[in-house]
Structures are given as structure tokens and as C-alpha cells.
Amino acid sequence: MDDFIQKLDRVVDKDKRYKIDAYDFVLEALSYIQKKTKKKGHISGQELLLGIREYALSQFGGLSKVVFEHWGVKSTEDFGEIVFNMVNENLLYKTEGDSKEDFKGFYDFEEAFKVKFDADPV
């Protein structure tokens, strides 16, 4: 476990664009997706992004976009950078078909993290 933490610290030191919380969240979202889908193997970039959206809304609701921006994450491409930063440090693994392009423009943060309320007049 100490080795994992040291590697994660190295990742954050190398790329200061993103706070460690963003990396922790991606790992939590990955675990969330695997539990939800009962999938033990590879999760594609698109699957991860859909899971990140769902998990973020369950954790932060309408503040998801604000939380991500606080962590330095402003687009789906940023999640790709985070994932590949962890891949480069052997914290996550990729297949030959995986690339940062998988994360490019997958959804718009403004729309993806908008929370709709059903207002019943009192």
C-alpha cells in the first residue's frame, strides 16, 4: 500500500494541474463501476466517463462541476490525462486499443452535470 501511495504522490508531483482528490475520485469511480457492472476486467474510457458522471452526481449532485473545477478538472479530456498519468506510473493498466482520444469531448460538463429538479408547487 505504501508503494501505491508513493506512486500516486509522484504522479501528483509530476503533473500539478490536478489535485490528488481528482485521482482518488477516478479510482473510486472505477471501483463503483466495477461493483455496479460486476465487471472485473478492463473498463473502457467511455465506460469510465459514464461511471464518473453517475458517481459524481450521486456524491456531489449539482455541485459536481464545481468540485471538479476545484480539482483542476474541466473536461473529459482532463480525466483522460489523469488516467494516463496513473497508467504511466503503473497504477492503472491499459490495453493496446486505449488512448487519450477515448476521453476527448465525450460529454460537455455543463450539460452532463446539470441537475434537473421536479418542482411541485406547494
mmCIF file of N, CA and C in Angstrom:
data_model
loop_
_atom_site.group_PDB
_atom_site.id
_atom_site.type_symbol
_atom_site.label_atom_id
_atom_site.label_comp_id
_atom_site.label_asym_id
_atom_site.label_seq_id
_atom_site.Cartn_x
_atom_site.Cartn_y
_atom_site.Cartn_z
ATOM 1 N N MET A 1 0.826 -1.198 0.000
ATOM 2 C CA MET A 1 0.000 0.000 0.000
ATOM 3 C C MET A 1 0.868 1.259 0.000
ATOM 4 N N ASP A 2 1.972 1.234 0.760
ATOM 5 C CA ASP A 2 2.859 2.385 0.785
ATOM 6 C C ASP A 2 3.413 2.682 -0.598
ATOM 7 N N ASP A 3 3.726 1.633 -1.374
ATOM 8 C CA ASP A 3 4.234 1.808 -2.726
ATOM 9 C C ASP A 3 3.198 2.505 -3.599
ATOM 10 N N PHE A 4 1.932 2.116 -3.450
ATOM 11 C CA PHE A 4 0.847 2.737 -4.211
ATOM 12 C C PHE A 4 0.765 4.225 -3.883
ATOM 13 N N ILE A 5 0.807 4.557 -2.619
ATOM 14 C CA ILE A 5 0.718 5.957 -2.185
ATOM 15 C C ILE A 5 1.921 6.748 -2.686
ATOM 16 N N GLN A 6 3.085 6.151 -2.636
ATOM 17 C CA GLN A 6 4.281 6.828 -3.147
ATOM 18 C C GLN A 6 4.164 7.095 -4.644
ATOM 19 N N LYS A 7 3.667 6.115 -5.380
ATOM 20 C CA LYS A 7 3.479 6.290 -6.828
ATOM 21 C C LYS A 7 2.457 7.388 -7.113
ATOM 22 N N LEU A 8 1.375 7.394 -6.358
ATOM 23 C CA LEU A 8 0.348 8.413 -6.551
ATOM 24 C C LEU A 8 0.908 9.800 -6.225
ATOM 25 N N ASP A 9 1.689 9.895 -5.171
ATOM 26 C CA ASP A 9 2.344 11.164 -4.839
ATOM 27 C C ASP A 9 3.255 11.626 -5.970
ATOM 28 N N ARG A 10 3.965 10.691 -6.602
ATOM 29 C CA ARG A 10 4.840 11.030 -7.736
ATOM 30 C C ARG A 10 4.020 11.569 -8.908
ATOM 31 N N VAL A 11 2.887 10.938 -9.146
ATOM 32 C CA VAL A 11 2.015 11.386 -10.236
ATOM 33 C C VAL A 11 1.602 12.840 -10.007
ATOM 34 N N VAL A 12 1.164 13.148 -8.802
ATOM 35 C CA VAL A 12 0.699 14.492 -8.473
ATOM 36 C C VAL A 12 1.867 15.484 -8.543
ATOM 37 N N ASP A 13 3.037 15.074 -8.106
ATOM 38 C CA ASP A 13 4.215 15.946 -8.189
ATOM 39 C C ASP A 13 4.604 16.245 -9.628
ATOM 40 N N LYS A 14 4.458 15.260 -10.508
ATOM 41 C CA LYS A 14 4.838 15.435 -11.913
ATOM 42 C C LYS A 14 3.852 16.311 -12.674
ATOM 43 N N ASP A 15 2.570 16.204 -12.358
ATOM 44 C CA ASP A 15 1.540 16.955 -13.078
ATOM 45 C C ASP A 15 0.686 17.700 -12.059
ATOM 46 N N LYS A 16 1.018 18.943 -11.856
ATOM 47 C CA LYS A 16 0.379 19.738 -10.809
ATOM 48 C C LYS A 16 -0.969 20.344 -11.245
ATOM 49 N N ARG A 17 -1.432 19.991 -12.449
ATOM 50 C CA ARG A 17 -2.721 20.522 -12.903
ATOM 51 C C ARG A 17 -3.877 20.008 -12.067
ATOM 52 N N TYR A 18 -3.734 18.801 -11.531
ATOM 53 C CA TYR A 18 -4.863 18.154 -10.854
ATOM 54 C C TYR A 18 -4.510 17.847 -9.402
ATOM 55 N N LYS A 19 -5.481 18.098 -8.531
ATOM 56 C CA LYS A 19 -5.292 17.781 -7.112
ATOM 57 C C LYS A 19 -5.408 16.272 -6.906
ATOM 58 N N ILE A 20 -4.816 15.815 -5.832
ATOM 59 C CA ILE A 20 -4.839 14.378 -5.525
ATOM 60 C C ILE A 20 -6.279 13.878 -5.394
ATOM 61 N N ASP A 21 -7.185 14.743 -4.973
ATOM 62 C CA ASP A 21 -8.594 14.349 -4.841
ATOM 63 C C ASP A 21 -9.171 13.877 -6.172
ATOM 64 N N ALA A 22 -8.718 14.469 -7.275
ATOM 65 C CA ALA A 22 -9.201 14.060 -8.598
ATOM 66 C C ALA A 22 -8.763 12.634 -8.904
ATOM 67 N N TYR A 23 -7.538 12.291 -8.550
ATOM 68 C CA TYR A 23 -7.030 10.931 -8.765
ATOM 69 C C TYR A 23 -7.789 9.941 -7.879
ATOM 70 N N ASP A 24 -7.983 10.319 -6.620
ATOM 71 C CA ASP A 24 -8.741 9.460 -5.703
ATOM 72 C C ASP A 24 -10.154 9.225 -6.233
ATOM 73 N N PHE A 25 -10.771 10.288 -6.743
ATOM 74 C CA PHE A 25 -12.132 10.161 -7.252
ATOM 75 C C PHE A 25 -12.188 9.215 -8.447
ATOM 76 N N VAL A 26 -11.234 9.323 -9.359
ATOM 77 C CA VAL A 26 -11.214 8.423 -10.526
ATOM 78 C C VAL A 26 -11.109 6.976 -10.065
ATOM 79 N N LEU A 27 -10.266 6.717 -9.074
ATOM 80 C CA LEU A 27 -10.133 5.347 -8.553
ATOM 81 C C LEU A 27 -11.431 4.885 -7.888
ATOM 82 N N GLU A 28 -12.079 5.778 -7.142
ATOM 83 C CA GLU A 28 -13.362 5.441 -6.522
ATOM 84 C C GLU A 28 -14.425 5.167 -7.584
ATOM 85 N N ALA A 29 -14.450 5.993 -8.614
ATOM 86 C CA ALA A 29 -15.427 5.815 -9.693
ATOM 87 C C ALA A 29 -15.188 4.493 -10.414
ATOM 88 N N LEU A 30 -13.937 4.147 -10.615
ATOM 89 C CA LEU A 30 -13.598 2.874 -11.253
ATOM 90 C C LEU A 30 -14.116 1.708 -10.412
ATOM 91 N N SER A 31 -13.907 1.773 -9.118
ATOM 92 C CA SER A 31 -14.407 0.737 -8.212
ATOM 93 C C SER A 31 -15.938 0.691 -8.236
ATOM 94 N N TYR A 32 -16.564 1.845 -8.248
ATOM 95 C CA TYR A 32 -18.021 1.949 -8.312
ATOM 96 C C TYR A 32 -18.550 1.238 -9.563
ATOM 97 N N ILE A 33 -17.918 1.509 -10.706
ATOM 98 C CA ILE A 33 -18.348 0.912 -11.974
ATOM 99 C C ILE A 33 -18.180 -0.603 -11.934
ATOM 100 N N GLN A 34 -17.047 -1.050 -11.430
ATOM 101 C CA GLN A 34 -16.788 -2.494 -11.381
ATOM 102 C C GLN A 34 -17.793 -3.204 -10.484
ATOM 103 N N LYS A 35 -18.136 -2.599 -9.355
ATOM 104 C CA LYS A 35 -19.129 -3.202 -8.465
ATOM 105 C C LYS A 35 -20.510 -3.198 -9.105
ATOM 106 N N LYS A 36 -20.853 -2.081 -9.726
ATOM 107 C CA LYS A 36 -22.178 -1.946 -10.327
ATOM 108 C C LYS A 36 -22.361 -2.915 -11.491
ATOM 109 N N THR A 37 -21.351 -3.050 -12.330
ATOM 110 C CA THR A 37 -21.462 -3.889 -13.522
ATOM 111 C C THR A 37 -20.983 -5.314 -13.282
ATOM 112 N N LYS A 38 -20.396 -5.536 -12.097
ATOM 113 C CA LYS A 38 -19.799 -6.838 -11.758
ATOM 114 C C LYS A 38 -18.724 -7.230 -12.782
ATOM 115 N N LYS A 39 -18.097 -6.212 -13.348
ATOM 116 C CA LYS A 39 -17.056 -6.400 -14.346
ATOM 117 C C LYS A 39 -15.698 -6.344 -13.660
ATOM 118 N N LYS A 40 -14.946 -7.400 -13.784
ATOM 119 C CA LYS A 40 -13.655 -7.465 -13.114
ATOM 120 C C LYS A 40 -12.505 -7.021 -14.016
ATOM 121 N N GLY A 41 -12.718 -7.075 -15.303
ATOM 122 C CA GLY A 41 -11.640 -6.779 -16.240
ATOM 123 C C GLY A 41 -11.587 -5.320 -16.646
ATOM 124 N N HIS A 42 -11.195 -5.133 -17.860
ATOM 125 C CA HIS A 42 -10.955 -3.816 -18.431
ATOM 126 C C HIS A 42 -12.224 -2.972 -18.506
ATOM 127 N N ILE A 43 -12.076 -1.705 -18.155
ATOM 128 C CA ILE A 43 -13.144 -0.722 -18.299
ATOM 129 C C ILE A 43 -12.660 0.273 -19.350
ATOM 130 N N SER A 44 -13.445 0.496 -20.382
ATOM 131 C CA SER A 44 -13.039 1.427 -21.446
ATOM 132 C C SER A 44 -13.116 2.870 -20.944
ATOM 133 N N GLY A 45 -12.485 3.760 -21.686
ATOM 134 C CA GLY A 45 -12.540 5.180 -21.353
ATOM 135 C C GLY A 45 -13.966 5.695 -21.320
ATOM 136 N N GLN A 46 -14.761 5.282 -22.295
ATOM 137 C CA GLN A 46 -16.156 5.721 -22.351
ATOM 138 C C GLN A 46 -16.959 5.188 -21.162
ATOM 139 N N GLU A 47 -16.734 3.930 -20.826
ATOM 140 C CA GLU A 47 -17.421 3.353 -19.654
ATOM 141 C C GLU A 47 -17.024 4.101 -18.390
ATOM 142 N N LEU A 48 -15.747 4.425 -18.282
ATOM 143 C CA LEU A 48 -15.269 5.156 -17.109
ATOM 144 C C LEU A 48 -15.922 6.530 -17.045
ATOM 145 N N LEU A 49 -15.976 7.226 -18.158
ATOM 146 C CA LEU A 49 -16.574 8.564 -18.163
ATOM 147 C C LEU A 49 -18.058 8.535 -17.791
ATOM 148 N N LEU A 50 -18.784 7.541 -18.282
ATOM 149 C CA LEU A 50 -20.191 7.417 -17.901
ATOM 150 C C LEU A 50 -20.322 7.129 -16.407
ATOM 151 N N GLY A 51 -19.445 6.265 -15.903
ATOM 152 C CA GLY A 51 -19.451 5.953 -14.477
ATOM 153 C C GLY A 51 -19.049 7.146 -13.630
ATOM 154 N N ILE A 52 -18.079 7.917 -14.100
ATOM 155 C CA ILE A 52 -17.655 9.126 -13.382
ATOM 156 C C ILE A 52 -18.844 10.080 -13.261
ATOM 157 N N ARG A 53 -19.557 10.249 -14.349
ATOM 158 C CA ARG A 53 -20.718 11.150 -14.323
ATOM 159 C C ARG A 53 -21.750 10.673 -13.303
ATOM 160 N N GLU A 54 -22.097 9.405 -13.386
ATOM 161 C CA GLU A 54 -23.111 8.846 -12.487
ATOM 162 C C GLU A 54 -22.655 8.923 -11.027
ATOM 163 N N TYR A 55 -21.419 8.539 -10.774
ATOM 164 C CA TYR A 55 -20.899 8.543 -9.410
ATOM 165 C C TYR A 55 -20.796 9.973 -8.868
ATOM 166 N N ALA A 56 -20.334 10.896 -9.702
ATOM 167 C CA ALA A 56 -20.219 12.293 -9.268
ATOM 168 C C ALA A 56 -21.580 12.856 -8.876
ATOM 169 N N LEU A 57 -22.584 12.609 -9.704
ATOM 170 C CA LEU A 57 -23.915 13.119 -9.389
ATOM 171 C C LEU A 57 -24.460 12.501 -8.108
ATOM 172 N N SER A 58 -24.122 11.243 -7.849
ATOM 173 C CA SER A 58 -24.584 10.607 -6.606
ATOM 174 C C SER A 58 -23.847 11.155 -5.385
ATOM 175 N N GLN A 59 -22.614 11.593 -5.575
ATOM 176 C CA GLN A 59 -21.807 12.095 -4.464
ATOM 177 C C GLN A 59 -21.952 13.599 -4.242
ATOM 178 N N PHE A 60 -21.995 14.364 -5.348
ATOM 179 C CA PHE A 60 -21.938 15.819 -5.253
ATOM 180 C C PHE A 60 -23.157 16.530 -5.829
ATOM 181 N N GLY A 61 -24.034 15.789 -6.491
ATOM 182 C CA GLY A 61 -25.220 16.391 -7.083
ATOM 183 C C GLY A 61 -24.874 17.523 -8.027
ATOM 184 N N GLY A 62 -25.605 18.622 -7.912
ATOM 185 C CA GLY A 62 -25.419 19.779 -8.779
ATOM 186 C C GLY A 62 -24.107 20.501 -8.594
ATOM 187 N N LEU A 63 -23.347 20.131 -7.576
ATOM 188 C CA LEU A 63 -22.038 20.751 -7.350
ATOM 189 C C LEU A 63 -20.895 19.997 -8.025
ATOM 190 N N SER A 64 -21.201 18.936 -8.745
ATOM 191 C CA SER A 64 -20.164 18.103 -9.364
ATOM 192 C C SER A 64 -19.184 18.919 -10.195
ATOM 193 N N LYS A 65 -19.702 19.748 -11.073
ATOM 194 C CA LYS A 65 -18.851 20.543 -11.959
ATOM 195 C C LYS A 65 -17.949 21.473 -11.145
ATOM 196 N N VAL A 66 -18.486 22.078 -10.103
ATOM 197 C CA VAL A 66 -17.718 22.988 -9.247
ATOM 198 C C VAL A 66 -16.607 22.222 -8.526
ATOM 199 N N VAL A 67 -16.928 21.049 -8.017
ATOM 200 C CA VAL A 67 -15.932 20.220 -7.333
ATOM 201 C C VAL A 67 -14.816 19.853 -8.300
ATOM 202 N N PHE A 68 -15.184 19.400 -9.494
ATOM 203 C CA PHE A 68 -14.169 19.026 -10.481
ATOM 204 C C PHE A 68 -13.284 20.209 -10.842
ATOM 205 N N GLU A 69 -13.885 21.372 -11.043
ATOM 206 C CA GLU A 69 -13.089 22.554 -11.381
ATOM 207 C C GLU A 69 -12.114 22.897 -10.255
ATOM 208 N N HIS A 70 -12.555 22.731 -9.010
ATOM 209 C CA HIS A 70 -11.677 22.967 -7.862
ATOM 210 C C HIS A 70 -10.463 22.026 -7.907
ATOM 211 N N TRP A 71 -10.673 20.828 -8.417
ATOM 212 C CA TRP A 71 -9.594 19.840 -8.524
ATOM 213 C C TRP A 71 -8.761 20.021 -9.794
ATOM 214 N N GLY A 72 -9.145 20.970 -10.669
ATOM 215 C CA GLY A 72 -8.418 21.204 -11.907
ATOM 216 C C GLY A 72 -8.993 20.470 -13.105
ATOM 217 N N VAL A 73 -10.126 19.828 -12.931
ATOM 218 C CA VAL A 73 -10.745 19.032 -13.995
ATOM 219 C C VAL A 73 -11.869 19.849 -14.625
ATOM 220 N N LYS A 74 -11.706 20.147 -15.924
ATOM 221 C CA LYS A 74 -12.676 20.995 -16.609
ATOM 222 C C LYS A 74 -13.324 20.333 -17.811
ATOM 223 N N SER A 75 -12.851 19.128 -18.160
ATOM 224 C CA SER A 75 -13.392 18.445 -19.338
ATOM 225 C C SER A 75 -13.116 16.949 -19.232
ATOM 226 N N THR A 76 -13.738 16.204 -20.122
ATOM 227 C CA THR A 76 -13.492 14.754 -20.134
ATOM 228 C C THR A 76 -12.042 14.461 -20.510
ATOM 229 N N GLU A 77 -11.421 15.348 -21.276
ATOM 230 C CA GLU A 77 -10.012 15.175 -21.628
ATOM 231 C C GLU A 77 -9.127 15.179 -20.382
ATOM 232 N N ASP A 78 -9.507 15.990 -19.389
ATOM 233 C CA ASP A 78 -8.739 16.015 -18.142
ATOM 234 C C ASP A 78 -8.787 14.651 -17.443
ATOM 235 N N PHE A 79 -9.930 13.986 -17.503
ATOM 236 C CA PHE A 79 -9.993 12.640 -16.923
ATOM 237 C C PHE A 79 -9.059 11.697 -17.673
ATOM 238 N N GLY A 80 -8.959 11.855 -18.979
ATOM 239 C CA GLY A 80 -8.010 11.056 -19.758
ATOM 240 C C GLY A 80 -6.581 11.306 -19.320
ATOM 241 N N GLU A 81 -6.237 12.565 -19.075
ATOM 242 C CA GLU A 81 -4.891 12.900 -18.595
ATOM 243 C C GLU A 81 -4.628 12.238 -17.244
ATOM 244 N N ILE A 82 -5.606 12.296 -16.364
ATOM 245 C CA ILE A 82 -5.470 11.684 -15.038
ATOM 246 C C ILE A 82 -5.257 10.180 -15.168
ATOM 247 N N VAL A 83 -6.088 9.536 -15.980
ATOM 248 C CA VAL A 83 -5.968 8.085 -16.168
ATOM 249 C C VAL A 83 -4.594 7.732 -16.721
ATOM 250 N N PHE A 84 -4.166 8.435 -17.751
ATOM 251 C CA PHE A 84 -2.882 8.094 -18.369
ATOM 252 C C PHE A 84 -1.692 8.493 -17.496
ATOM 253 N N ASN A 85 -1.851 9.487 -16.642
ATOM 254 C CA ASN A 85 -0.807 9.760 -15.647
ATOM 255 C C ASN A 85 -0.646 8.560 -14.723
ATOM 256 N N MET A 86 -1.768 7.957 -14.340
ATOM 257 C CA MET A 86 -1.700 6.775 -13.474
ATOM 258 C C MET A 86 -1.191 5.560 -14.238
ATOM 259 N N VAL A 87 -1.536 5.441 -15.502
ATOM 260 C CA VAL A 87 -1.020 4.349 -16.328
ATOM 261 C C VAL A 87 0.496 4.442 -16.412
ATOM 262 N N ASN A 88 1.007 5.650 -16.627
ATOM 263 C CA ASN A 88 2.456 5.845 -16.753
ATOM 264 C C ASN A 88 3.217 5.487 -15.489
ATOM 265 N N GLU A 89 2.529 5.501 -14.360
ATOM 266 C CA GLU A 89 3.157 5.153 -13.084
ATOM 267 C C GLU A 89 2.772 3.734 -12.649
ATOM 268 N N ASN A 90 2.136 2.978 -13.558
ATOM 269 C CA ASN A 90 1.708 1.596 -13.307
ATOM 270 C C ASN A 90 0.706 1.468 -12.158
ATOM 271 N N LEU A 91 -0.129 2.489 -12.005
ATOM 272 C CA LEU A 91 -1.211 2.432 -11.024
ATOM 273 C C LEU A 91 -2.489 1.910 -11.666
ATOM 274 N N LEU A 92 -2.603 2.127 -12.973
ATOM 275 C CA LEU A 92 -3.685 1.578 -13.784
ATOM 276 C C LEU A 92 -3.049 0.971 -15.020
ATOM 277 N N TYR A 93 -3.789 0.106 -15.684
ATOM 278 C CA TYR A 93 -3.268 -0.549 -16.882
ATOM 279 C C TYR A 93 -4.183 -0.261 -18.050
ATOM 280 N N LYS A 94 -3.605 -0.266 -19.239
ATOM 281 C CA LYS A 94 -4.375 -0.023 -20.448
ATOM 282 C C LYS A 94 -4.175 -1.176 -21.415
ATOM 283 N N THR A 95 -5.105 -1.257 -22.354
ATOM 284 C CA THR A 95 -4.954 -2.225 -23.431
ATOM 285 C C THR A 95 -4.369 -1.490 -24.641
ATOM 286 N N GLU A 96 -4.006 -2.237 -25.669
ATOM 287 C CA GLU A 96 -3.443 -1.626 -26.876
ATOM 288 C C GLU A 96 -4.414 -0.647 -27.518
ATOM 289 N N GLY A 97 -5.695 -0.900 -27.374
ATOM 290 C CA GLY A 97 -6.700 -0.052 -28.000
ATOM 291 C C GLY A 97 -7.038 1.211 -27.228
ATOM 292 N N ASP A 98 -6.539 1.350 -26.022
ATOM 293 C CA ASP A 98 -6.850 2.514 -25.189
ATOM 294 C C ASP A 98 -5.967 3.698 -25.562
ATOM 295 N N SER A 99 -6.581 4.881 -25.599
ATOM 296 C CA SER A 99 -5.802 6.091 -25.845
ATOM 297 C C SER A 99 -6.492 7.284 -25.192
ATOM 298 N N LYS A 100 -5.757 8.376 -25.103
ATOM 299 C CA LYS A 100 -6.339 9.603 -24.556
ATOM 300 C C LYS A 100 -7.492 10.087 -25.421
ATOM 301 N N GLU A 101 -7.469 9.740 -26.694
ATOM 302 C CA GLU A 101 -8.545 10.135 -27.613
ATOM 303 C C GLU A 101 -9.904 9.603 -27.158
ATOM 304 N N ASP A 102 -9.906 8.493 -26.420
ATOM 305 C CA ASP A 102 -11.155 7.910 -25.923
ATOM 306 C C ASP A 102 -11.905 8.879 -25.008
ATOM 307 N N PHE A 103 -11.179 9.841 -24.453
ATOM 308 C CA PHE A 103 -11.744 10.770 -23.478
ATOM 309 C C PHE A 103 -12.101 12.130 -24.091
ATOM 310 N N LYS A 104 -11.752 12.304 -25.349
ATOM 311 C CA LYS A 104 -11.886 13.613 -25.987
ATOM 312 C C LYS A 104 -13.348 13.956 -26.288
ATOM 313 N N GLY A 105 -13.824 15.041 -25.665
ATOM 314 C CA GLY A 105 -15.153 15.573 -25.957
ATOM 315 C C GLY A 105 -16.287 14.598 -25.765
ATOM 316 N N PHE A 106 -16.164 13.685 -24.817
ATOM 317 C CA PHE A 106 -17.192 12.655 -24.652
ATOM 318 C C PHE A 106 -18.515 13.250 -24.192
ATOM 319 N N TYR A 107 -18.452 14.191 -23.260
ATOM 320 C CA TYR A 107 -19.650 14.953 -22.903
ATOM 321 C C TYR A 107 -19.231 16.344 -22.439
ATOM 322 N N ASP A 108 -20.193 17.247 -22.515
ATOM 323 C CA ASP A 108 -19.999 18.616 -22.089
ATOM 324 C C ASP A 108 -20.299 18.699 -20.590
ATOM 325 N N PHE A 109 -19.381 19.241 -19.824
ATOM 326 C CA PHE A 109 -19.561 19.302 -18.374
ATOM 327 C C PHE A 109 -20.807 20.086 -17.982
ATOM 328 N N GLU A 110 -21.067 21.161 -18.692
ATOM 329 C CA GLU A 110 -22.227 21.998 -18.363
ATOM 330 C C GLU A 110 -23.520 21.188 -18.433
ATOM 331 N N GLU A 111 -23.652 20.396 -19.476
ATOM 332 C CA GLU A 111 -24.851 19.575 -19.654
ATOM 333 C C GLU A 111 -24.824 18.310 -18.798
ATOM 334 N N ALA A 112 -23.686 17.658 -18.744
ATOM 335 C CA ALA A 112 -23.583 16.365 -18.060
ATOM 336 C C ALA A 112 -23.837 16.463 -16.562
ATOM 337 N N PHE A 113 -23.481 17.604 -15.968
ATOM 338 C CA PHE A 113 -23.606 17.721 -14.522
ATOM 339 C C PHE A 113 -24.711 18.675 -14.089
ATOM 340 N N LYS A 114 -25.616 18.933 -15.017
ATOM 341 C CA LYS A 114 -26.779 19.741 -14.705
ATOM 342 C C LYS A 114 -27.784 18.843 -13.984
ATOM 343 N N VAL A 115 -28.287 19.322 -12.888
ATOM 344 C CA VAL A 115 -29.266 18.558 -12.122
ATOM 345 C C VAL A 115 -30.637 19.153 -12.385
ATOM 346 N N LYS A 116 -31.551 18.301 -12.771
ATOM 347 C CA LYS A 116 -32.924 18.734 -13.042
ATOM 348 C C LYS A 116 -33.774 18.476 -11.802
ATOM 349 N N PHE A 117 -34.539 19.476 -11.423
ATOM 350 C CA PHE A 117 -35.400 19.338 -10.266
ATOM 351 C C PHE A 117 -36.850 19.293 -10.715
ATOM 352 N N ASP A 118 -37.596 18.398 -10.121
ATOM 353 C CA ASP A 118 -39.033 18.355 -10.349
ATOM 354 C C ASP A 118 -39.670 19.174 -9.239
ATOM 355 N N ALA A 119 -40.080 20.358 -9.584
ATOM 356 C CA ALA A 119 -40.634 21.262 -8.569
ATOM 357 C C ALA A 119 -42.150 21.096 -8.529
ATOM 358 N N ASP A 120 -42.601 20.668 -7.399
ATOM 359 C CA ASP A 120 -44.047 20.591 -7.162
ATOM 360 C C ASP A 120 -44.446 21.852 -6.391
ATOM 361 N N PRO A 121 -45.334 22.644 -6.958
ATOM 362 C CA PRO A 121 -45.757 23.838 -6.218
ATOM 363 C C PRO A 121 -46.445 23.424 -4.916
ATOM 364 N N VAL A 122 -46.156 24.153 -3.904
ATOM 365 C CA VAL A 122 -46.725 23.844 -2.586
ATOM 366 C C VAL A 122 -48.062 24.493 -2.428
#
